[in-house]
Coordinates of C-alpha atoms in Angstrom, one line a residue:
Chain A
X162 CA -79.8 83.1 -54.6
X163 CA -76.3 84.9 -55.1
X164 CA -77.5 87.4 -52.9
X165 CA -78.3 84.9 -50.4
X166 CA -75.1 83.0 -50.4
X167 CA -73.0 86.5 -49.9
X168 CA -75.1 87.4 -47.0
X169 CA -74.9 84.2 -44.9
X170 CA -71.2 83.8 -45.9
X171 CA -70.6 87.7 -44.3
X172 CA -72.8 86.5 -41.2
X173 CA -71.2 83.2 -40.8
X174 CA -68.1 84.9 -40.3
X175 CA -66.0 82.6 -42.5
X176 CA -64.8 85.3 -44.7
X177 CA -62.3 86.0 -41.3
X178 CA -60.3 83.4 -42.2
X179 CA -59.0 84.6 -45.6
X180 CA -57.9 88.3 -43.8
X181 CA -54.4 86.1 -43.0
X182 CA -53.4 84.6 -45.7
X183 CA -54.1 87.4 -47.8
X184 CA -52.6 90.3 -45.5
X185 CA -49.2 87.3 -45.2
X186 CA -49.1 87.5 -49.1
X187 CA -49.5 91.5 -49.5
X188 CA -47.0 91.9 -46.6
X189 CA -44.4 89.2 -48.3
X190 CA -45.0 91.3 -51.8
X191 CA -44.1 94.5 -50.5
X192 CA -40.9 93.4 -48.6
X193 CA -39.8 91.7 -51.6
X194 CA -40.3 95.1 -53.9
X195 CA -38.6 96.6 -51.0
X196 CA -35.8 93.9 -51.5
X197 CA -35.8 93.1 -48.3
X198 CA -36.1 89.0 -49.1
X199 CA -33.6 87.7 -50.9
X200 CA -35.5 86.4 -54.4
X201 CA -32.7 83.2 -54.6
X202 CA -34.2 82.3 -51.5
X203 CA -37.9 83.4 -51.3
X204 CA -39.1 84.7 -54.4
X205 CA -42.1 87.2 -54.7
X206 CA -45.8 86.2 -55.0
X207 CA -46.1 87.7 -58.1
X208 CA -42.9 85.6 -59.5
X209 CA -44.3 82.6 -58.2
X210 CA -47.8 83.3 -60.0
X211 CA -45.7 83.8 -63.1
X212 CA -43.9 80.5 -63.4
X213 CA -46.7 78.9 -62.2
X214 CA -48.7 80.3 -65.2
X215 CA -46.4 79.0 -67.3
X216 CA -46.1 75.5 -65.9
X217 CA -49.8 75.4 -66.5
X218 CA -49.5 77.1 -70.2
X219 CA -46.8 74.1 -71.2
X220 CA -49.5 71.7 -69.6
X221 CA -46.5 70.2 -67.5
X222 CA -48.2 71.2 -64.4
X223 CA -51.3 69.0 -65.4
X224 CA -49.7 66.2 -65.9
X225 CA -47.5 66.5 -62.6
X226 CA -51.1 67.1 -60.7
X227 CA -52.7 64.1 -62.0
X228 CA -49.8 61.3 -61.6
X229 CA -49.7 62.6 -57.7
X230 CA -53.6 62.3 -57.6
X231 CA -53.9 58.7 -59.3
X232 CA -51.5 57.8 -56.8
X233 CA -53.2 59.0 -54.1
X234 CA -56.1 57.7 -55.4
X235 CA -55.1 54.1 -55.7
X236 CA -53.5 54.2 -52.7
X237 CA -56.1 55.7 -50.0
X238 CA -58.5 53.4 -52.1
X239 CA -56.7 50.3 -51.1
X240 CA -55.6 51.8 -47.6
X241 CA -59.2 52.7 -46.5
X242 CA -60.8 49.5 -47.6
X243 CA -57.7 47.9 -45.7
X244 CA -58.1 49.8 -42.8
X245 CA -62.1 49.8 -43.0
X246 CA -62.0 45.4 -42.8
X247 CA -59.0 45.1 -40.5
X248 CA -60.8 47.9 -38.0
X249 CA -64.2 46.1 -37.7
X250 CA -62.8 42.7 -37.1
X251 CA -60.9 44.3 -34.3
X252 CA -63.6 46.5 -33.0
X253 CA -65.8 43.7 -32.9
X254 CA -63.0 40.9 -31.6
X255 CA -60.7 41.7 -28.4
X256 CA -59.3 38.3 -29.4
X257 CA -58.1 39.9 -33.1
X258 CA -57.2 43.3 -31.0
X259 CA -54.9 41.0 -28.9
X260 CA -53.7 39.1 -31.8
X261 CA -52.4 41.9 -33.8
X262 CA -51.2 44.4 -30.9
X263 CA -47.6 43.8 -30.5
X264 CA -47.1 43.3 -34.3
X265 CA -49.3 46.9 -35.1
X266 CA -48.1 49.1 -32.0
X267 CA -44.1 47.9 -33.2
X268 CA -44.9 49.1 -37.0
X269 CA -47.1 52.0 -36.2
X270 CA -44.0 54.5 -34.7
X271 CA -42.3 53.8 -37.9
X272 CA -42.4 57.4 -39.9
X273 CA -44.2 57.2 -43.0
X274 CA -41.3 58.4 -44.3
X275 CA -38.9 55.4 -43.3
X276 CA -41.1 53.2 -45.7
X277 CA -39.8 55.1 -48.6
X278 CA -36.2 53.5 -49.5
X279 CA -37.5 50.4 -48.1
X280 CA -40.1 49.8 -50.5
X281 CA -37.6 51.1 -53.5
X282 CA -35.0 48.1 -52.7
X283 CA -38.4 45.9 -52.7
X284 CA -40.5 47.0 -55.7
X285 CA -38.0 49.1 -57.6
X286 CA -38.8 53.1 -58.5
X287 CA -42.2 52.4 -60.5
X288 CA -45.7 53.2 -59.0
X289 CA -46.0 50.2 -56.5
X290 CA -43.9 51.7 -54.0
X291 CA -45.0 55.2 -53.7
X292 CA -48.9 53.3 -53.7
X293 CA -47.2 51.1 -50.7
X294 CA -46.3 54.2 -48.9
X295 CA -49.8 56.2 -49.7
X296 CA -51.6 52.8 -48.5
X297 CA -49.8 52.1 -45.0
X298 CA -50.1 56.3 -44.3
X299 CA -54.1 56.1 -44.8
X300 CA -54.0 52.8 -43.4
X301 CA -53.5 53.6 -39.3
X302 CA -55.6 56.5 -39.2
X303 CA -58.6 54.5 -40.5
X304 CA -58.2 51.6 -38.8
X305 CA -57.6 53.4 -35.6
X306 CA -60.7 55.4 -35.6
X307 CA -62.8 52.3 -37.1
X308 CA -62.0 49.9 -34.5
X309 CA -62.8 52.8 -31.8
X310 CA -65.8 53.5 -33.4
X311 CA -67.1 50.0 -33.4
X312 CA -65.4 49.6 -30.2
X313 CA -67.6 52.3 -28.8
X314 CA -71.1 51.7 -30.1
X315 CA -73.5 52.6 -28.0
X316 CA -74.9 48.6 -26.0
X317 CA -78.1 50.0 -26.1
X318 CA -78.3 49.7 -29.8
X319 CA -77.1 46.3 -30.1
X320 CA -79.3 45.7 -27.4
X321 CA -82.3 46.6 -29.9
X322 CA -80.9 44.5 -32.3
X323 CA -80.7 41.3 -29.9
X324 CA -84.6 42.0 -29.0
X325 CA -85.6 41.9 -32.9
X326 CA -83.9 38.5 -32.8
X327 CA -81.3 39.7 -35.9
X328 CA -79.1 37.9 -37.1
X329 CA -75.6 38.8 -36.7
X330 CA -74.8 40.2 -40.1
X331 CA -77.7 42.7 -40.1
X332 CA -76.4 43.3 -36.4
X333 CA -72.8 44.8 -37.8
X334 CA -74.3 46.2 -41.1
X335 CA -77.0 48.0 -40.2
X336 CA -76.7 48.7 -36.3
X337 CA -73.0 48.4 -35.3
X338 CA -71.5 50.3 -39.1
X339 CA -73.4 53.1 -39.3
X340 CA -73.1 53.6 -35.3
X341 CA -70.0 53.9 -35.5
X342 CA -69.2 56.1 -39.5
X343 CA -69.2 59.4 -37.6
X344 CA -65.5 57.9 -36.4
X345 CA -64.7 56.0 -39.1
X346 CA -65.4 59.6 -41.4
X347 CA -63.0 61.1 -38.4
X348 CA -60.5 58.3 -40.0
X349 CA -60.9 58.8 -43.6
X350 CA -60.7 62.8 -43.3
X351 CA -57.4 62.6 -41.5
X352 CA -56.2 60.1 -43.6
X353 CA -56.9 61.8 -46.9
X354 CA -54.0 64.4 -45.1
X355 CA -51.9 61.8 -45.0
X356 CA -52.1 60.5 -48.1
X357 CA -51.7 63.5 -49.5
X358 CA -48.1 64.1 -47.3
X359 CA -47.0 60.5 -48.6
X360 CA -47.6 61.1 -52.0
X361 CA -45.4 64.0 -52.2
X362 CA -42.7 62.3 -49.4
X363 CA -42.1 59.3 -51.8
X364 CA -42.1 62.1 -54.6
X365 CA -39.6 63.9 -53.3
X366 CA -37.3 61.1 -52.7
X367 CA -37.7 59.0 -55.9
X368 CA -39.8 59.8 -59.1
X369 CA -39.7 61.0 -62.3
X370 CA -43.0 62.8 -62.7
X371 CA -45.6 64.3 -60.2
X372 CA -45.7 67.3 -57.8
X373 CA -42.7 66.2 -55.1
X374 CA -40.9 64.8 -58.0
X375 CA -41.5 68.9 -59.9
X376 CA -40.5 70.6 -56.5
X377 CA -37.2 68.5 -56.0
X378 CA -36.5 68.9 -59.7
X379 CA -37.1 72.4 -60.1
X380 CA -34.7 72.9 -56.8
X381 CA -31.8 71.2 -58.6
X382 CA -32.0 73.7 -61.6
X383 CA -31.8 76.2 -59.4
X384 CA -35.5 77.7 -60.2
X385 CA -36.9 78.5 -57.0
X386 CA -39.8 80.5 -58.5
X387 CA -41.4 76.8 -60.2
X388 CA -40.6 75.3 -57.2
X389 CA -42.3 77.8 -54.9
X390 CA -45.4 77.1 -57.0
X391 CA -45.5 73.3 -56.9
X392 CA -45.5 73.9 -52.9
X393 CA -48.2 76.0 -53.7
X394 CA -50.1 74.1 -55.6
X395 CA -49.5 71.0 -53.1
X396 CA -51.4 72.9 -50.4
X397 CA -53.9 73.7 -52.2
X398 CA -55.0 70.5 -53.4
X399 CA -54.4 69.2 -49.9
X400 CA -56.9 72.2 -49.3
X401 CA -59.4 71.1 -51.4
X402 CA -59.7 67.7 -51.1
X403 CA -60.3 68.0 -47.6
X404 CA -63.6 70.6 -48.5
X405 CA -64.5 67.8 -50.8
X406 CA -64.5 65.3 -48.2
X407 CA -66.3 67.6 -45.3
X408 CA -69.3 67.9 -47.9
X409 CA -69.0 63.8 -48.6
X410 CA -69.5 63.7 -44.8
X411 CA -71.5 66.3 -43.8
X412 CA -74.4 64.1 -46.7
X413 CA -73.5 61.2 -45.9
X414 CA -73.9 61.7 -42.2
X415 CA -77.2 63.9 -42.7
X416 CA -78.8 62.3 -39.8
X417 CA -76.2 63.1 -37.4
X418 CA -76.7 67.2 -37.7
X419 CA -80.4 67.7 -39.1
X420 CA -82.5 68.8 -35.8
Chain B
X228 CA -102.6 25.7 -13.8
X229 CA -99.2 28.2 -15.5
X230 CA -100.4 27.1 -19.1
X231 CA -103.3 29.0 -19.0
X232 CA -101.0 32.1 -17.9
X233 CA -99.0 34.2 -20.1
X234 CA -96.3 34.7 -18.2
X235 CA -95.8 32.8 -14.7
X236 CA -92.6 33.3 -12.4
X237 CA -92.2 30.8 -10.2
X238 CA -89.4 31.5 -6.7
X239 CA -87.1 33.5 -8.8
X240 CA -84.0 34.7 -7.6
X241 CA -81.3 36.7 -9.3
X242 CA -77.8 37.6 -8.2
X243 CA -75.3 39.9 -9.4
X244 CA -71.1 38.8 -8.4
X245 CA -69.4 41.4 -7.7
X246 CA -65.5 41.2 -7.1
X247 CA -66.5 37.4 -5.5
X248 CA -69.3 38.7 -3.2
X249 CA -73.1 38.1 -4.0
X250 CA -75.6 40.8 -4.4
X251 CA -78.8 39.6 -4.3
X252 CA -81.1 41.8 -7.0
X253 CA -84.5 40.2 -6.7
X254 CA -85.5 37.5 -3.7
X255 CA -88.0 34.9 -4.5
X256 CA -90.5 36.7 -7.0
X257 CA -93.9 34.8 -7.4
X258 CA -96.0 36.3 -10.2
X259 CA -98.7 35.3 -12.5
X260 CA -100.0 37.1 -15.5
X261 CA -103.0 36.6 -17.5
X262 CA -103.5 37.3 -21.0
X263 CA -104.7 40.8 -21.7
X264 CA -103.5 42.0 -18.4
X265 CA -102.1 45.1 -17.4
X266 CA -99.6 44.9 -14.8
X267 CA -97.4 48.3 -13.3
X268 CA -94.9 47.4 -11.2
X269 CA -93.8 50.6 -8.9
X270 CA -90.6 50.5 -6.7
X271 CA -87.5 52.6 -5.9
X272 CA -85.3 53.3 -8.3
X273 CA -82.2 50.3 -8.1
X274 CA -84.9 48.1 -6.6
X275 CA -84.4 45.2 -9.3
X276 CA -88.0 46.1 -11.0
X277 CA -86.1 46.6 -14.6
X278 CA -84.2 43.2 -13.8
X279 CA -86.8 41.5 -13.7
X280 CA -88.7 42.9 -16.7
X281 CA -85.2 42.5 -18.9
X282 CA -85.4 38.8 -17.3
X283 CA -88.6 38.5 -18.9
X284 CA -87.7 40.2 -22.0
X285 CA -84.8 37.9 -22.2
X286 CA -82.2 40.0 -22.5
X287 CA -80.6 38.9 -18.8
X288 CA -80.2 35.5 -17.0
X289 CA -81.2 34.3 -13.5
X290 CA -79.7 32.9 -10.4
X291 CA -82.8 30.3 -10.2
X292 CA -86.0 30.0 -10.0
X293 CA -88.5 29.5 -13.4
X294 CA -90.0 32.5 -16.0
X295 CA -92.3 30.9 -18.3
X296 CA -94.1 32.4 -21.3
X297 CA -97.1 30.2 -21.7
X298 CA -95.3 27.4 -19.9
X299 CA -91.9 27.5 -22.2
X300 CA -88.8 28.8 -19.9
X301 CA -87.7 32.1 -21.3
X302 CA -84.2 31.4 -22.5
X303 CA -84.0 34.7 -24.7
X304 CA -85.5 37.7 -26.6
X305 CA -88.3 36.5 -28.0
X306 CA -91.1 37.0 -30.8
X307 CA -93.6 36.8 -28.3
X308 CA -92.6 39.7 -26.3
X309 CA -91.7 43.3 -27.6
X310 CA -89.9 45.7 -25.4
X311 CA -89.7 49.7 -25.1
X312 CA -86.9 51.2 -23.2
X313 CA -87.0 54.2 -21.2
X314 CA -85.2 56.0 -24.2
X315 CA -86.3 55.3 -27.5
X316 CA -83.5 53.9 -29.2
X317 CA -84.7 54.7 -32.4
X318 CA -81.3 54.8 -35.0
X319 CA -80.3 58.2 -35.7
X320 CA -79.4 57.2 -39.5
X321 CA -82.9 55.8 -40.6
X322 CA -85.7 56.9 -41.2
X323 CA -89.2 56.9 -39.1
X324 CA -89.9 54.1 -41.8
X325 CA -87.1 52.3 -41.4
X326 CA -86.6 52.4 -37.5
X327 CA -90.4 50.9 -37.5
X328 CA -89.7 48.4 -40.4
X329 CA -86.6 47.2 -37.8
X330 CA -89.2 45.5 -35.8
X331 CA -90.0 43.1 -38.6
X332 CA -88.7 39.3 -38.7
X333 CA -86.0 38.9 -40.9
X334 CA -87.1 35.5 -41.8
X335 CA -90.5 37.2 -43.2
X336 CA -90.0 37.5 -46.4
X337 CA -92.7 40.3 -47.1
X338 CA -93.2 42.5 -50.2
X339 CA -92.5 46.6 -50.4
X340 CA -96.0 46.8 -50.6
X341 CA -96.7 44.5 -47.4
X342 CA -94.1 46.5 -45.9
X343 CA -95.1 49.8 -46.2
X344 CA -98.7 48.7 -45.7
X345 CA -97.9 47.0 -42.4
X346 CA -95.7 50.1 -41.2
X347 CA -98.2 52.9 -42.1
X348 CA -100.5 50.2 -39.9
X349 CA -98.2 50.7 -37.1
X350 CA -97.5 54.3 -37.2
X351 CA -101.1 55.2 -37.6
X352 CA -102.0 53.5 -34.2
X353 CA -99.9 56.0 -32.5
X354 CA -100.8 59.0 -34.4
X355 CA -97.4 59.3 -36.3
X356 CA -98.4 57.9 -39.9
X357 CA -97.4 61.7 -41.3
X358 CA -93.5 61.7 -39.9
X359 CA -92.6 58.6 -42.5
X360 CA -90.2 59.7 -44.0
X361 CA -88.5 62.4 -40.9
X362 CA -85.3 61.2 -39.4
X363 CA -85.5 60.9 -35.3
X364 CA -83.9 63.9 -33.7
X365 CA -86.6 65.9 -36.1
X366 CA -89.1 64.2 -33.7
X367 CA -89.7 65.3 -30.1
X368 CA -89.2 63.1 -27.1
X369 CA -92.4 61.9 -26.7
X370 CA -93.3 61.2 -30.6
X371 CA -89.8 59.0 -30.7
X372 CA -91.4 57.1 -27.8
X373 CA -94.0 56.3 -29.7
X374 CA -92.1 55.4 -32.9
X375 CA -90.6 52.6 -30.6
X376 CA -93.8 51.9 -29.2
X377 CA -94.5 51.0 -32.8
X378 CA -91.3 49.1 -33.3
X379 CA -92.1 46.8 -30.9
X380 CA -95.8 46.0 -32.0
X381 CA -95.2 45.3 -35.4
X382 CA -94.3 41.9 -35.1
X383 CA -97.6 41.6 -33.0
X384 CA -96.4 40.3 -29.7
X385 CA -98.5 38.7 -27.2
X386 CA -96.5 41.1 -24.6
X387 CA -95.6 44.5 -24.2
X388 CA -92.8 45.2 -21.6
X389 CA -92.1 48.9 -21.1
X390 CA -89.5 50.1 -19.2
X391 CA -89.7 53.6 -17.5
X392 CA -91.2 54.4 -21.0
X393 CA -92.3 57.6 -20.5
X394 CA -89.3 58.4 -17.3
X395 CA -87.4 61.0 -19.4
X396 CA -90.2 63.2 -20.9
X397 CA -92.3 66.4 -19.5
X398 CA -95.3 66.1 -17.3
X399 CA -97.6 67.2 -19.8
X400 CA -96.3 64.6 -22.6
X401 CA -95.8 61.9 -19.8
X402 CA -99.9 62.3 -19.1
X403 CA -100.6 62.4 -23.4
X404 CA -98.2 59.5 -23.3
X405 CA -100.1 57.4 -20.8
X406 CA -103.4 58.4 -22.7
X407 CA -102.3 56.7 -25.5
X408 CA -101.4 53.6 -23.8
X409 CA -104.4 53.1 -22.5
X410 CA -105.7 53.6 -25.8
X411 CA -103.7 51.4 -27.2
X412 CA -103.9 48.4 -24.6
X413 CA -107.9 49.3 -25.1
X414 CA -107.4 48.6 -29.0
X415 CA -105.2 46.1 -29.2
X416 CA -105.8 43.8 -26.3
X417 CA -102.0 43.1 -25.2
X418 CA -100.7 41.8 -21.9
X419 CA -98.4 45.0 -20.9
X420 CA -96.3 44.8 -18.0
X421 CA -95.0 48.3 -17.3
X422 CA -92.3 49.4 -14.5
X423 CA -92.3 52.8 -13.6
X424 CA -91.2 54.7 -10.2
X425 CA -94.2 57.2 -10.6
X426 CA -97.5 55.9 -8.5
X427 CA -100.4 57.9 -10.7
X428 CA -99.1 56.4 -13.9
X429 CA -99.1 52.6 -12.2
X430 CA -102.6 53.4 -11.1
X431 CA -103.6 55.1 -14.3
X432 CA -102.9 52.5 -16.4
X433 CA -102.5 48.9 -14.4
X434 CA -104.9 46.0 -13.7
X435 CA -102.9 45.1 -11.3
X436 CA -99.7 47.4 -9.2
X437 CA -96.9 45.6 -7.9
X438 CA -95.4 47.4 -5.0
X439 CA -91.8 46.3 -5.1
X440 CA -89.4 47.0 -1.5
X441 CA -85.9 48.3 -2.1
X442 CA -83.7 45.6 -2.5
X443 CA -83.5 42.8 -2.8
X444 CA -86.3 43.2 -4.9
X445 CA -89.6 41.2 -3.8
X446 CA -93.1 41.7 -4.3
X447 CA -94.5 43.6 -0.9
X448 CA -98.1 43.4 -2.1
X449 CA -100.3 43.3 -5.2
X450 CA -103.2 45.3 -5.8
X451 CA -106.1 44.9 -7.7
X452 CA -107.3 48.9 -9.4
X453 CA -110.9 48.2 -9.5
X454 CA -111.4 51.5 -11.5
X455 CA -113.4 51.6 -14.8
X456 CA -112.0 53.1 -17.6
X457 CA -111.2 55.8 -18.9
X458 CA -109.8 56.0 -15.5
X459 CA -110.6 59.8 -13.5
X460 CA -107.0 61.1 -11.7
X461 CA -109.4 63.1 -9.3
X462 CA -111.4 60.6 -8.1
X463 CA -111.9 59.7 -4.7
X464 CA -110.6 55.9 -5.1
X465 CA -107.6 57.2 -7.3
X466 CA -106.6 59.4 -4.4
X467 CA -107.0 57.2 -1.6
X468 CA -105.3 54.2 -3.5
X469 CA -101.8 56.5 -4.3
X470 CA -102.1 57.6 -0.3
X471 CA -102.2 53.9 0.0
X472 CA -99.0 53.4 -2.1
X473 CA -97.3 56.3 -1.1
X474 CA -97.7 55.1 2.6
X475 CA -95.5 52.0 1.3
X476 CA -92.8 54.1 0.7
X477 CA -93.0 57.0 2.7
X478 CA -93.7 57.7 6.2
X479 CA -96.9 59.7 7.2
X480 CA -95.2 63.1 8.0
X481 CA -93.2 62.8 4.5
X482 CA -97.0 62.4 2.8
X483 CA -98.6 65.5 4.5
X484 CA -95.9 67.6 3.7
X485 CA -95.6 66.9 0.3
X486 CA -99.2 66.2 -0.7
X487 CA -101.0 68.8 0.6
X488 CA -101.7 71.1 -2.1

């Protein structure tokens, strides 16, 4: 079984794709041994490990992980249920798509970002506006690619639907939907990513716990080792949470790859 | 008397606008169908023979003229008349099960065990009762043809309108194909009304062939098959019928050169 696993990982080539990052961290090691990096600026791997080991030990790096991923969690929830409603009406209504266009295309430019010390001065520093920020940066991407995806469905399907006399609610639930998840999966991987950026963008700018709010603080006391790690550790949760969601996809979309 | 026909078209004509000029699609189309009948309608491709089937599926209007299924104007897709397309259109995401169970009324409120009793029914007349539970790009072409085949039966429709079913698969699965509709029409009795551009199947399998000209669509000739079944490709009448045909469409010279093998 083991066995197995090795072989086809070797085969599938996959393993290519950690020769960089490790060979990046071995090279970065040695030149700071060799002090050619200046450790105020861009400690060594091995520091980094260290205070990142002891974050963990003092259990403040638990606590930092799981405030940014309740955030994120609320606040892709809301934005992909948002963005799933809001992109079929539009997919299925060029009256809607006309209705909202001026209003979405004018807010859609606006940075992620931007949103930030706006929704401070509105909801105050507490969890509402860094939710906010995670909701409107999962928002777009999902509605985009859901209101495509309907949008898009093949006629020839709907067409089978209209010959079965259905009515029009098993017409968009069970023809027009699941024509179109492929896109709307496209939407919810991508927006995951961008969750993840706006969680640690609001962090950054204004919190008092979670893993923009440890790299900001740790800057300010001057400890760029702990810092170093929380950048760490925010990529490779980012990382991960996009593996996650592949395998989501990749079952629940079965049908579109078995042959 | 049209009551006692299952389908009756009566001097219809159908139009497409294009950029405010007319194109005329089918010109004064005359037809009667009996119950039980097996009608292949043969013509160039983009000679309006699909319109008019999709006109009497219901699934496209018309200029003027009347289509009426035992004298009622068709106004829509109806329960009366199932259709299979030219590709299958099963759904990717369900099952062999599920794509058949599609077929059913929604207003029939039937139990799992009806169900699946009906669907196994279905998928058993076309030889596919063991792929239940497959999704459809496990199947091959010509096994998700008859999936939809299946589909559209299952609601028991007094008529079967196919549409280049069998256009996009192989020779050798086009011939098992048109097998099994004639072993199907043979068990189950249905009117079928089949459009296809490929002469052997419309003499294979029709009562009647509808030789359609290039457009506007109209009906150059109808011709009765008076060939027992199961029909022989090789015989002498088969051959000298799809001479017959091809002689519509072709000139002499183009029929030699391609036809003598």
């Amino acid at each position: 079984m083991i066995k197995k696993k090795i072989r086809s990982f070797v085969r599938s080539k996959s393993w290519l794709g950690i020769i960089l990052p490790v060979g990046l961290i071995l090279i970065w090691q040695l030149a700071s041994n060799l002090e050619l990096i200046n450790a105020s600026l861009l400690p060594s791997p091995a520091r980094i490990w260290r205070s990142l080991v002891k974050q963990a030990e003092s259990g403040k790096l638990a606590v930092n992980i799981l405030v940014s991923l309740r955030r994120v969690l609320v606040g892709y929830a809301l934005g992909a249920s948002l963005g799933i409603v809001i992109g079929i009406i539009t997919g299925l209504s060029k009256t809607a798509t006309k209705i909202v266009s001026v209003l979405f295309e004018l807010i859609r430019p606006i940075p992620i970002i931007a949103w930030v010390p706006v929704l401070i001065l509105w909801t105050g520093i507490g969890e509402t506006s860094k939710i906010i920020v995670i909701m409107i940066g999962t928002f777009w991407t999902v509605y985009l690619n859901t209101s495509d995806g309907i949008r898009n469905v093949d006629r020839k399907y709907v067409e089978v639907s209209k010959i079965f006399l259905k009515s029009k609610k098993i017409e968009i639930t069970k023809v027009m939907f699941p024509a179109a998840l492929p896109g709307i999966f496209t939407g919810l991987r991508v927006g995951v990513g961008s969750a993840w950026i706006s969680v640690i963008g609001a962090e950054l700018i204004a919190a008092s716990a979670g893993l923009g709010f440890m790299i900001s603080y740790y800057r300010e006391m001057a400890q760029p080792s702990t810092m170093f790690a929380g950048v760490l550790v925010v990529g490779v949760i980012g990382f991960l949470i996009n593996v996650i969601l592949r395998r989501v996809e990749k079952r629940v979309l079965k049908w579109n790859t078995v042959k | 008397m049209a009551e006692n026909n299952i389908i009756s078209i009566k001097n219809l004509n159908k139009y497409f606008v294009q950029d405010e000029s007319e194109l005329q699609v089918l010109n004064n189309i005359n037809l009667d169908i009996r119950q039980g009948e097996f009608i292949s309608i043969v013509g160039a491709s983009g000679c309006g023979k699909s319109t008019l089937l999709r006109i009497i599926g219901g699934l496209e209007n018309y200029s003027d003229g009347q289509v009426l299924n035992k004298g009622n104007p068709i106004k829509g897709p109806s329960k009366n008349i199932g259709m299979a397309f030219q590709e299958s259109r099963l759904f990717p995401w369900l099952t062999i099960f599920e794509n058949v169970a599609f077929g059913i009324s929604e207003g029939k409120k039937l139990s799992k065990e009806e169900k699946s009793e009906l669907v196994h029914k279905y998928l058993k007349l076309v030889g596919l009762e063991e792929f239940v539970n497959a999704y459809p790009n496990q199947l091959s072409g010509g096994m998700q043809q008859r999936v939809s085949i299946a589909r559209a039966l299952i609601e028991n429709p007094d008529v079967l309108l196919l549409d280049e079913p069998f256009g996009a698969l192989d020779a050798m699965t086009r011939v098992n194909m048109q097998n099994e509709i004639s072993r199907i029409w043979q068990h189950e009795r249905k009117t079928m009304i089949l459009v296809t551009h490929d002469i052997d199947e419309a003499i294979y399998l029709g009562d009647k062939i509808l030789v359609f000209s290039n457009r506007p669509g109209q009906i150059l000739e109808v011709i009765d098959v008076n060939l027992p079944r199961p029909r022989r490709r090789n015989s002498g009448y088969f051959e000298r019928l799809r001479k017959y045909i091809y002689g519509k469409f072709f000139t002499e010279e183009e029929i030699k050169e391609e036809y003598n093998i």
